Coordinates of C-alpha atoms and ligand atoms in Angstrom, one line a residue:
X1 CA 0.6 -0.2 0.0
X2 CA 1.5 3.0 -1.2
X3 CA 1.2 6.1 1.4
X4 CA -0.1 10.3 -0.2
X5 CA 0.2 13.2 1.0
X6 CA -3.1 13.9 2.2
X7 CA -2.0 17.9 1.6
X8 CA -2.9 16.5 -1.6
X9 CA -6.6 17.3 -2.6
X10 CA -7.5 14.5 -5.5
X11 CA -10.3 15.4 -7.4
X12 CA -12.3 12.5 -6.7
X13 CA -11.4 13.6 -3.3
X14 CA -13.4 16.7 -3.8
X15 CA -16.1 14.0 -5.5
X16 CA -16.3 12.6 -2.0
X17 CA -16.5 14.9 0.1
X18 CA -19.8 16.3 -1.6
X19 CA -21.2 13.1 -1.7
X20 CA -24.9 13.4 1.0
X21 CA -25.9 9.4 0.3
X22 CA -25.4 5.9 -0.4
X23 CA -26.3 5.8 -4.1
X24 CA -23.8 9.0 -4.6
X25 CA -21.0 7.5 -2.3
X26 CA -20.8 4.3 -4.7
X27 CA -20.2 6.2 -7.3
X28 CA -17.2 7.0 -6.0
X29 CA -16.0 4.6 -4.8
X30 CA -16.5 2.4 -8.8
X31 CA -14.1 6.0 -9.3
X32 CA -11.3 5.6 -7.4
X33 CA -11.3 1.9 -7.8
X34 CA -10.9 2.5 -12.2
X35 CA -8.4 5.5 -11.4
X36 CA -6.1 4.1 -8.6
X37 CA -6.5 6.3 -5.9
X38 CA -7.8 3.2 -3.7
X39 CA -4.8 1.8 -3.2
X40 CA -3.8 4.9 -1.3
X41 CA -4.5 5.0 2.6
X42 CA -5.2 8.6 3.0
X43 CA -8.2 8.5 0.3
X44 CA -9.3 5.2 1.2
X45 CA -9.4 6.4 5.5
X46 CA -11.9 9.2 4.1
X47 CA -13.8 6.9 2.3
X48 CA -14.3 4.2 4.9
X49 CA -15.0 7.1 7.3
X50 CA -17.5 8.4 5.3
X51 CA -18.7 4.9 4.4
X52 CA -19.6 4.4 8.2
X53 CA -22.6 7.7 8.5
X54 CA -23.7 6.5 4.4
X55 CA -23.6 2.8 3.7
X56 CA -23.5 0.4 6.0
X57 CA -20.9 -1.3 8.4
X58 CA -21.0 -4.4 6.6
X59 CA -20.5 -2.4 2.9
X60 CA -17.7 -0.2 4.6
X61 CA -15.7 -3.9 6.4
X62 CA -16.0 -5.0 2.5
X63 CA -13.6 -1.5 1.5
X64 CA -11.4 -1.6 4.1
X65 CA -10.6 -6.3 3.9
X66 CA -9.8 -5.5 0.2
X67 CA -7.3 -3.2 0.8
X68 CA -3.4 -5.0 0.9
X69 CA -1.6 -4.4 3.8
X70 CA -3.0 -2.4 5.9
X71 CA -1.1 0.4 7.8
X72 CA -1.4 0.7 11.1
X73 CA -2.2 4.8 10.7
X74 CA -5.6 3.5 8.6
X75 CA -6.4 0.8 11.2
X76 CA -6.5 3.6 13.7
X77 CA -8.5 5.8 11.6
X78 CA -10.8 3.2 11.2
X79 CA -11.0 2.0 14.8
X80 CA -11.3 6.0 15.7
X81 CA -14.5 6.1 13.6
X82 CA -15.8 2.9 14.2
X83 CA -16.0 4.6 18.2
X84 CA -17.2 7.4 17.1
X85 CA -19.8 5.3 15.1
X86 CA -20.8 3.8 18.4
X87 CA -19.0 0.5 16.8
X88 CA -16.9 -0.8 19.7
X89 CA -17.0 -4.3 19.2
X90 CA -16.3 -3.7 15.8
X91 CA -13.6 -2.2 16.4
X92 CA -11.8 -4.3 19.7
X93 CA -11.4 -7.2 16.8
X94 CA -9.8 -4.4 14.8
X95 CA -7.4 -3.6 17.0
X96 CA -7.3 -8.0 17.9
X97 CA -6.2 -7.6 14.5
X98 CA -3.8 -5.5 14.8
X99 CA -2.2 -7.6 17.2
X100 CA -2.4 -10.8 14.6
X101 CA -0.6 -8.6 12.7
X102 CA 3.2 -9.7 12.1
X103 CA 4.3 -6.4 11.0
X104 CA 1.5 -4.1 12.7
X105 CA 1.7 -2.8 16.5
X106 CA -0.4 -0.2 17.7
X107 CA 1.1 3.4 18.4
X108 CA 0.3 6.4 20.0
X109 CA -3.0 6.6 18.0
X110 CA -4.2 3.4 18.3
X111 CA -5.7 3.6 22.1
X112 CA -7.1 7.6 22.9
X113 CA -10.7 6.2 20.8
X114 CA -10.2 2.5 22.3
X115 CA -9.8 4.4 26.1
X116 CA -12.4 7.0 25.5
X117 CA -15.2 4.1 24.6
X118 CA -14.6 1.8 27.6
X119 CA -15.0 4.8 29.9
X120 CA -18.2 5.8 28.3
X121 CA -19.1 2.3 29.1
X122 CA -17.2 1.7 31.9
X123 CA -15.7 -1.3 30.6
X124 CA -14.2 -1.6 33.2
X125 CA -11.9 -4.8 32.5
X126 CA -11.9 -4.3 28.4
X127 CA -9.7 -0.9 29.6
X128 CA -7.3 -2.3 32.7
X129 CA -6.0 -5.3 30.1
X130 CA -5.1 -2.9 27.7
X131 CA -3.8 -0.5 29.7
X132 CA -2.0 -3.0 30.0
X133 CA -1.1 -3.5 26.3
X134 CA -0.1 0.3 26.5
X135 CA 2.9 -0.9 29.3
X136 CA 4.1 -3.6 26.4
X137 CA 3.4 -1.7 23.2
X138 CA 4.7 2.5 24.4
X139 CA 7.4 4.0 24.8
X140 CA 7.4 6.7 28.2
X141 CA 7.2 8.8 28.7
X142 CA 3.8 8.3 26.7
X143 CA 2.5 11.0 24.6
X144 CA -0.3 13.7 26.0
X145 CA -3.1 11.9 24.4
X146 CA -2.6 8.5 25.6
X147 CA -2.1 10.1 29.7
X148 CA -4.9 11.8 29.2
X149 CA -7.0 9.6 27.8
X150 CA -6.1 7.1 30.6
X151 CA -7.1 9.8 32.6
X152 CA -10.3 10.3 31.2
X153 CA -11.1 6.3 31.4
X154 CA -9.7 5.7 35.0
X155 CA -11.6 8.7 36.2
X156 CA -15.1 7.6 34.4
X157 CA -14.7 4.4 35.7
X158 CA -14.2 5.8 39.4
X159 CA -10.8 4.7 40.4
X160 CA -10.1 8.2 41.7
X161 CA -6.3 7.1 42.8
X162 CA -5.3 5.9 39.4
X163 CA -6.7 8.7 37.8
X164 CA -5.5 11.1 40.1
X165 CA -1.9 9.5 39.3
X166 CA -2.1 9.7 35.4
X167 CA -3.6 13.5 36.2
X168 CA 0.0 14.3 38.5
X169 CA 1.9 13.0 34.9
X170 CA 0.7 15.6 33.1
X171 CA 2.6 18.8 32.8
X172 CA 0.8 21.6 31.4
X173 CA -2.9 20.4 31.7
X174 CA -5.1 21.9 29.1
X175 CA -9.1 22.2 30.1
X176 CA -10.5 19.1 28.7
X177 CA -7.9 17.2 31.3
X178 CA -8.7 19.3 34.7
X179 CA -12.0 18.9 33.9
X180 CA -11.9 14.7 33.6
X181 CA -9.8 14.9 36.9
X182 CA -12.0 17.7 38.3
X183 CA -14.9 15.8 37.2
X184 CA -13.9 12.7 38.6
X185 CA -13.4 13.5 42.1
X186 CA -17.8 14.9 42.4
X187 CA -18.6 12.2 40.5
X188 CA -16.8 10.4 43.5
X189 CA -17.9 12.2 46.5
X190 CA -22.0 11.9 45.1
X191 CA -21.7 7.7 44.0
X192 CA -22.0 6.0 47.9
X193 CA -24.3 7.1 50.4
X194 CA -26.1 10.9 50.8
X195 CA -23.1 11.7 53.1
X196 CA -20.5 10.4 50.4
X197 CA -17.1 10.8 50.4
X198 CA -16.2 14.4 52.0
X199 CA -12.8 13.8 51.2
X200 CA -13.7 13.9 47.0
X201 CA -15.4 17.0 47.8
X202 CA -13.2 19.1 49.5
X203 CA -9.9 17.6 46.6
X204 CA -12.5 18.8 43.8
X205 CA -12.5 22.1 45.9
X206 CA -8.9 22.1 46.4
X207 CA -7.9 21.4 42.6
X208 CA -9.7 23.7 41.5
X209 CA -7.8 26.6 43.4
X210 CA -4.8 25.0 41.9
X211 CA -6.9 25.3 38.6
X212 CA -7.8 29.4 38.6
X213 CA -3.8 29.1 39.5
X214 CA -3.0 28.0 35.8
X215 CA -4.1 30.5 33.4
X216 CA -6.8 27.6 31.6
X217 CA -10.4 29.3 32.2
X218 CA -12.4 26.6 33.7
X219 CA -16.5 26.1 31.1
X220 CA -19.3 25.3 31.6
X221 CA -18.5 20.9 32.7
X222 CA -15.3 22.7 35.0
X223 CA -18.6 24.8 37.1
X224 CA -21.2 21.2 37.2
X225 CA -18.3 19.6 38.7
X226 CA -17.3 23.1 41.6
X227 CA -21.3 23.3 41.8
X228 CA -21.5 19.3 42.4
X229 CA -18.2 19.0 45.0
X230 CA -19.8 22.0 46.9
X231 CA -23.8 21.1 46.9
X232 CA -22.0 17.6 49.2
X233 CA -19.9 20.4 50.9
X234 CA -22.9 22.1 51.7
X235 CA -20.7 25.1 51.1
X236 CA -22.6 27.2 51.0
X237 CA -20.5 30.8 50.3
X238 CA -18.2 28.6 47.1
X239 CA -21.4 27.5 45.9
X240 CA -23.0 31.0 45.3
X241 CA -19.9 32.1 44.1
X242 CA -19.8 29.6 41.2
X243 CA -23.1 30.9 40.7
X244 CA -21.9 34.4 40.0
X245 CA -19.3 33.4 37.9
X246 CA -21.9 31.2 35.8
X247 CA -23.9 34.9 36.0
X248 CA -20.8 37.3 35.3
X249 CA -18.9 35.4 33.0
X250 CA -22.0 34.7 29.8
X251 CA -21.5 30.9 30.5
X252 CA -24.5 29.3 29.6
X253 CA -26.9 28.6 31.9
X254 CA -27.8 25.1 31.0
X255 CA -29.1 21.9 32.1
X256 CA -26.1 21.0 33.3
X257 CA -25.0 23.6 35.6
X258 CA -29.1 24.7 36.0
X259 CA -29.9 20.8 37.1
X260 CA -26.5 21.1 39.6
X261 CA -27.6 24.2 40.9
X262 CA -30.9 23.0 41.8
X263 CA -28.5 20.4 43.9
X264 CA -26.3 22.7 45.7
X265 CA -29.9 25.2 46.8
X266 CA -31.6 22.0 47.6
X267 CA -28.4 19.8 49.7
X268 CA -28.5 23.5 51.7
X269 CA -32.2 23.6 52.7
X270 CA -32.3 27.0 50.0
X271 CA -35.5 25.8 48.5
X272 CA -37.3 29.5 47.2
X273 CA -33.6 29.6 45.0
X274 CA -33.7 26.6 43.9
X275 CA -37.1 26.9 42.7
X276 CA -35.9 30.2 41.3
X277 CA -33.1 28.5 38.8
X278 CA -35.7 25.9 38.2
X279 CA -38.6 28.5 36.9
X280 CA -34.7 30.8 34.6
X281 CA -33.9 27.5 32.7
X282 CA -35.1 27.8 29.3
X283 CA -34.4 24.1 28.2
X284 CA -35.2 21.4 30.7
X285 CA -34.8 18.0 31.2
X286 CA -35.7 15.2 33.3
X287 CA -32.8 15.3 35.3
X288 CA -33.7 19.4 36.0
X289 CA -36.8 17.6 37.5
X290 CA -35.5 14.7 39.5
X291 CA -32.9 17.3 41.4
X292 CA -36.1 19.9 42.0
X293 CA -38.4 16.4 43.5
X294 CA -35.6 15.4 45.1
X295 CA -35.3 18.7 46.9
X296 CA -38.7 18.9 47.8
X297 CA -39.0 15.4 49.3
X298 CA -35.5 15.5 51.4
X299 CA -36.9 18.9 53.3
X300 CA -40.1 16.9 53.6
X301 CA -42.5 18.9 51.6
X302 CA -43.9 16.0 49.5
X303 CA -47.1 17.6 48.3
X304 CA -45.6 20.4 46.4
X305 CA -42.4 17.6 45.5
X306 CA -45.2 15.5 44.0
X307 CA -47.7 18.0 42.3
X308 CA -44.0 18.9 40.3
X309 CA -43.9 15.3 39.5
X310 CA -47.4 15.4 38.2
X311 CA -46.2 19.0 36.7
X312 CA -43.3 17.3 35.0
X313 CA -44.9 13.9 32.8
X314 CA -47.9 17.0 32.2
X315 CA -45.9 18.1 29.9
X316 CA -44.4 15.5 28.3
X317 CA -40.8 14.2 30.1
X318 CA -40.6 10.5 30.7
X319 CA -39.3 10.3 34.2
X320 CA -37.0 7.4 35.3
X321 CA -35.7 5.5 38.1
X322 CA -34.3 8.3 40.0
X323 CA -37.3 10.2 39.5
X324 CA -39.2 7.4 40.8
X325 CA -36.9 6.8 43.7
X326 CA -37.6 10.3 44.6
X327 CA -41.3 10.3 44.7
X328 CA -41.9 7.7 46.3
X329 CA -39.4 9.1 48.7
X330 CA -42.0 12.1 48.8
X331 CA -44.5 9.6 49.4
X332 CA -43.0 8.1 52.4
X333 CA -42.3 11.8 54.6
X334 CA -46.5 12.4 53.7
X335 CA -47.3 8.9 54.7
X336 CA -49.2 8.4 51.8
X337 CA -48.5 4.9 51.5
X338 CA -51.3 3.9 48.8
X339 CA -49.3 6.1 46.4
X340 CA -46.1 4.8 47.7
X341 CA -47.0 1.4 46.1
X342 CA -48.5 2.8 43.1
X343 CA -45.2 4.3 42.0
X344 CA -43.4 2.0 42.7
X345 CA -46.1 -0.7 40.6
X346 CA -45.9 1.3 38.0
X347 CA -42.1 1.6 37.3
X348 CA -42.7 -1.4 35.6
X349 CA -46.1 -1.5 34.0
X350 CA -46.0 1.9 33.0
X351 CA -42.3 2.4 32.5
X352 CA -40.1 -0.4 31.9
X353 CA -37.9 0.4 34.6
X354 CA -36.5 -1.9 36.5
X355 CA -36.6 -0.8 39.9
X356 CA -32.9 -1.0 42.5
X357 CA -31.5 -2.1 45.6
X358 CA -32.8 1.8 45.9
X359 CA -36.0 1.1 45.1
X360 CA -37.1 -1.3 47.3
X361 CA -35.3 0.5 50.1
X362 CA -37.3 3.3 50.1
X363 CA -40.5 0.8 50.2
X364 CA -38.9 -0.8 53.2
X365 CA -39.0 3.3 55.3
X366 CA -42.9 3.6 53.8
X367 CA -44.1 0.9 54.7
X368 CA -41.8 1.0 58.1
X369 CA -42.7 4.2 58.1
X370 CA -46.4 3.4 58.0
X371 CA -45.8 1.0 61.3
X372 CA -46.0 -1.8 58.7
X373 CA -43.4 -3.9 59.5
X374 CA -44.8 -8.0 58.5
X375 CA -45.2 -5.8 54.7
X376 CA -41.7 -4.6 54.9
X377 CA -40.1 -7.8 56.0
X378 CA -42.2 -9.8 53.8
X379 CA -41.2 -7.5 50.8
X380 CA -37.8 -8.1 52.2
X381 CA -38.2 -12.1 52.0
X382 CA -39.4 -11.7 48.3
X383 CA -37.1 -8.6 46.6
X384 CA -35.0 -10.7 43.2
X385 CA -32.0 -8.9 44.7
X386 CA -29.5 -10.2 48.0
X387 CA -30.5 -7.2 50.4
X388 CA -28.2 -4.8 51.6
X389 CA -26.9 -2.8 53.8
X390 CA -29.1 -0.3 53.3
X391 CA -32.2 -2.0 52.7
X392 CA -31.7 -3.6 56.2
X393 CA -31.2 -0.2 57.7
X394 CA -34.4 1.0 56.6
X395 CA -35.8 -1.7 58.2
X396 CA -34.5 -1.4 61.6
X397 CA -35.3 2.4 61.5
X398 CA -38.5 1.1 60.9
X399 CA -38.2 -1.6 63.1
X400 CA -36.6 1.3 66.1
X401 CA -39.1 3.6 65.9
X402 CA -42.1 0.8 66.6
X403 CA -40.6 -0.7 69.4
X404 CA -40.1 -3.8 67.3
X405 CA -36.9 -5.4 68.7
X406 CA -37.2 -9.1 67.8
X407 CA -37.3 -7.6 63.5
X408 CA -34.3 -5.4 65.2
X409 CA -32.3 -8.0 65.7
X410 CA -33.1 -9.4 62.8
X411 CA -32.5 -6.6 60.9
X412 CA -29.2 -6.0 63.4
X413 CA -27.5 -9.3 62.4
X414 CA -27.9 -9.2 58.6
X415 CA -26.2 -6.2 58.9
X416 CA -23.5 -6.9 61.5
X417 CA -23.2 -9.9 59.0
X418 CA -22.9 -7.4 56.0
X419 CA -21.0 -4.7 56.9
X420 CA -18.1 -6.2 59.8
X421 CA -16.1 -3.1 59.9
X422 CA -19.1 -1.2 60.8
X423 CA -19.1 -0.4 64.7
X424 CA -22.3 1.2 64.1
X425 CA -24.4 -2.0 63.0
X426 CA -22.8 -3.9 66.7
X427 CA -23.1 -1.0 69.4
X428 CA -27.6 -1.2 67.9
X429 CA -26.5 -5.5 68.4
X430 CA -25.5 -4.8 72.1
X431 CA -28.1 -2.2 73.1
X432 CA -31.2 -4.0 71.3
X433 CA -29.9 -6.9 73.9
X434 CA -29.2 -4.9 76.6
X435 CA -32.8 -3.5 77.0
X436 CA -33.9 -6.8 76.7
X437 CA -31.5 -7.9 79.4
X438 CA -29.9 -10.6 77.7
X439 CA -26.6 -9.7 79.1
X440 CA -24.4 -12.9 77.6
X441 CA -25.7 -11.8 74.2
X442 CA -24.6 -8.8 74.9
X443 CA -20.9 -9.7 75.9
X444 CA -20.8 -11.7 72.6
X445 CA -21.9 -9.2 70.8
X446 CA -19.2 -7.1 72.1
X447 CA -16.7 -10.0 71.8
X448 CA -16.7 -10.5 68.3
X449 CA -16.9 -6.3 67.6
X450 CA -13.2 -7.0 69.1
X451 CA -12.4 -9.9 66.6
X452 CA -12.7 -7.9 64.0
X453 CA -10.7 -5.8 65.2
X454 CA -13.2 -3.2 64.4
X455 CA -12.7 0.5 66.7
X456 CA -15.8 3.3 66.6
X457 CA -15.7 5.4 63.7
X458 CA -14.9 9.2 64.8
X459 CA -17.2 11.4 64.2
X460 CA -17.3 14.8 62.4
X461 CA -19.1 18.1 61.6
X462 CA -18.4 20.0 58.7
X463 CA -19.5 23.9 59.0
X464 CA -19.3 27.1 56.8
X465 CA -18.6 30.3 58.6
X466 CA -17.5 33.2 56.5
X467 CA -17.0 31.2 53.6
X468 CA -14.5 28.9 54.9
X469 CA -15.3 25.3 56.3
X470 CA -14.6 24.3 59.7
X471 CA -13.8 20.4 60.9
X472 CA -15.5 19.4 64.2
X473 CA -14.5 16.6 66.7
X474 CA -15.5 15.0 69.2
X475 CA -14.9 17.4 72.2
X476 CA -12.1 19.3 70.4
X477 CA -10.5 21.5 70.9
X478 CA -8.3 22.3 68.9
X479 CA -10.2 24.9 67.1
X480 CA -7.8 28.1 68.0
X481 CA -10.9 29.7 69.4
X482 CA -12.2 26.2 71.7
X483 CA -11.6 28.4 74.3
X484 CA -14.8 31.0 73.0
X485 CA -16.4 28.6 71.4
X486 CA -16.8 25.8 75.1
X487 CA -18.2 29.2 77.3
X488 CA -20.7 29.1 73.8
X489 CA -22.2 25.9 75.1
X490 CA -22.4 26.6 78.2
X491 CA -24.4 29.5 77.7
X492 CA -26.2 27.4 75.5
X493 CA -26.5 24.7 78.3
X494 CA -27.9 27.6 80.5
X495 CA -31.1 28.6 78.0
X496 CA -31.5 24.8 77.3
X497 CA -32.2 24.6 81.0
X498 CA -34.5 27.3 80.9
X499 CA -36.7 25.3 78.5
X500 CA -36.2 22.5 82.0
X501 CA -34.0 19.8 79.3
X502 CA -32.7 17.9 80.5
X503 CA -29.2 15.7 78.2
X504 CA -31.2 11.9 77.5
X505 CA -29.1 9.3 79.0
X506 CA -28.7 5.2 78.0
X507 CA -31.7 3.9 79.7
X508 CA -33.4 5.4 77.0
X509 CA -34.5 2.7 75.1
X510 CA -32.9 1.8 71.8
X511 CA -31.0 5.3 72.1
X512 CA -28.2 4.0 70.3
X513 CA -25.3 5.7 69.9
X514 CA -22.6 5.1 67.7
X515 CA -20.2 7.5 68.6
X516 CA -17.9 7.6 71.9
X517 CA -19.0 9.7 74.8
X518 CA -16.1 9.8 77.2
X519 CA -17.7 11.8 80.7
X520 CA -20.3 14.3 80.7
X521 CA -18.6 17.7 79.0
X522 CA -17.6 15.7 76.3
X523 CA -19.7 17.3 73.0
X524 CA -20.9 15.5 70.0
X525 CA -18.9 17.4 66.7
X526 CA -22.7 19.0 65.5
X527 CA -22.9 20.7 68.7
X528 CA -19.7 22.3 68.9
X529 CA -20.2 23.0 65.2
X530 CA -23.3 24.5 66.1
X531 CA -22.0 26.9 69.6
X532 CA -18.8 28.1 66.7
X533 CA -22.0 29.0 64.3
X534 CA -23.4 30.9 67.0
X535 CA -20.5 32.5 68.3
X536 CA -19.9 33.6 65.1
X537 CA -22.9 35.9 64.1
X538 CA -22.4 37.8 67.5
X539 CA -19.3 38.7 66.6
X540 CA -21.6 40.1 62.9
X541 CA -24.5 41.8 65.3
X542 CA -23.0 44.6 65.6
X543 CA -23.4 45.9 62.1
X544 CA -27.2 46.0 62.1
X545 CA -30.3 43.0 62.5
X546 CA -30.3 41.1 59.4
X547 CA -31.2 37.6 59.4
X548 CA -29.1 35.3 60.8
X549 CA -27.8 32.8 58.7
X550 CA -29.0 29.7 58.4
X551 CA -26.6 27.2 60.3
X552 CA -25.1 24.1 57.7
X553 CA -24.0 21.3 59.3
X554 CA -22.4 18.5 57.8
X555 CA -22.0 15.6 60.2
X556 CA -21.0 11.5 59.0
X557 CA -22.7 9.7 61.1
X558 CA -26.6 9.2 62.3
X559 CA -27.7 12.1 64.4
X560 CA -28.2 10.9 67.9
X561 CA -31.7 11.1 70.0
X562 CA -29.7 13.4 72.4
X563 CA -28.4 15.7 70.2
X564 CA -31.9 15.6 67.8
X565 CA -34.2 16.6 70.5
X566 CA -31.6 19.3 71.6
X567 CA -30.8 20.9 68.2
X568 CA -34.9 20.8 67.7
X569 CA -34.8 23.5 70.9
X570 CA -31.3 24.4 70.0
X571 CA -33.4 25.9 66.5
X572 CA -36.5 27.9 69.2
X573 CA -34.4 29.1 72.0
X574 CA -31.6 31.1 69.5
X575 CA -34.0 31.6 66.8
X576 CA -32.1 29.6 64.1
X577 CA -32.4 27.7 61.1
X578 CA -30.4 25.1 61.4
X579 CA -30.2 22.2 58.9
X580 CA -27.8 18.8 59.9
X581 CA -27.3 16.3 57.1
X582 CA -26.1 13.0 58.7
X583 CA -25.1 9.9 57.1
X584 CA -28.9 9.1 56.0
X585 CA -30.5 12.6 55.1
X586 CA -31.9 15.8 55.9
X587 CA -32.8 17.5 59.0
X588 CA -34.3 20.7 58.8
X589 CA -34.4 22.2 63.0
X590 CA -36.9 25.6 62.5
X591 CA -38.7 26.2 65.6
X592 CA -38.8 24.0 67.9
X593 CA -39.4 20.3 64.7
X594 CA -37.7 18.9 62.6
X595 CA -39.2 18.0 58.8
X596 CA -37.8 14.1 59.7
X597 CA -40.2 14.2 62.5
X598 CA -38.2 13.0 65.1
X599 CA -38.1 9.4 62.3
X600 CA -34.2 9.0 60.9
Ligands
LIG1 ZN1 -24.5 13.6 68.9
LIG2 ZN1 -34.5 14.7 62.7

């Protein structure tokens, strides 16, 4: 096969470019054969690319198969064109042909499109094998496209540490590279349960500040990642900054940024701002509706959430599994058991969606809240997949609130089996036995905990004050203003006592603490965070009578009963709204009540 410089524009190639149908393509193909142009690599690569659009796959492959001794360039361009057209399997078999061919080895241009295809389809094992080939066939340092495609592949597949390794190798990352690493961290922060991984979100913000120091200007994709990280961290200041950045820099408030902003403001409990963004979006899609429906549901506005769902269907948007999950949890919040069950059934019947574990977990929550514990247990027994820890935890929550000791034990035993390293489960199980005076079982559980080498997980709370995020641990005295914080805590206790509040003690049935409390003067982390936030607004008080901002806290463990009742009272005594996101849900404290109605 001869090669021809791509810059030479042959009249037949000119005709080829003008082809709009399969028939004209065939005519030009014939001319290429008679003129001998088909013997040159570049013209063949052009007709192959166009043929994938205008002709059939088999016609394209026939053209290719008739080429004698195709060059590696031709293989690479066809692989890339096939990937663009979604023909990933054909591109893989073509890659295998290169491997089988004694004259060729894959080169730097072979891999990027394949990694892109594997990343987009989350074909992790195929991609990892391909990475092995990169190590075998390519010399280091790799070409920047190969590095970027490896980074992108691993970040898409959620292998954040490997992605970061490749990112750190790239000397001057371009916008696309920054975006893939930032998006990886942002995705990682939302992938696990509600608490997500704050360290990923923190790292996204950290990297973004590095990006700003380089000369690369962020675009819409960057902002989506940044806003998502802020939403996970509850970082109101940084999130609002990102919103302003979008407006000031004439970036388009597209539906991706819109969805991220709605989630941000909904997570922060600013539902009116979330509504405002939602209304401003000129183009909405299912994801925008999902974010708003979910936002309303998690803050206990079940009926509004269901109204929006009706509007979504009226406007012709097709619900997906996330929508149904949000709608079911809305029903659960307002106790609409029948309606919740109907939505669950409609998934399969009306929308042909396969219920996932989350849907079953929500179903158990829905039935459990309404006290239908037998039905909930029945659903777990008959679900088509193996119930995971989240499902059992939903049953546990219901059994706990309705005081069903036997069912608590069933759920907890499963939890200890499924998550042998989670201390909270052992503590809960041991407490259930203690309540029923089964001391030998208590001993057994403690021993089991020792055998597994389980330590209690340290509780931590994040709170944002004046634009920076502060972290508090239990009984933390490391904060620069620790002295002031502890005096504030004393003042808070005094004010609480005026309302004859007594701290709850262990003998209350099912008062379960996942978090260690050493001595009476040691406070759980959220209490310190609240004290610090109150202290910060005391400092601001002098400059007029502006409304004190909502206190927003993110906690890594479940809020304990004592802190929950105290926070309710604090919201009344200090006339402040306090929003705590714990490991399982949002608690919106205001005027002495909580949006979870004491069920969490
Ligand atoms: Zn607590
Ligand atoms: Zn609550």
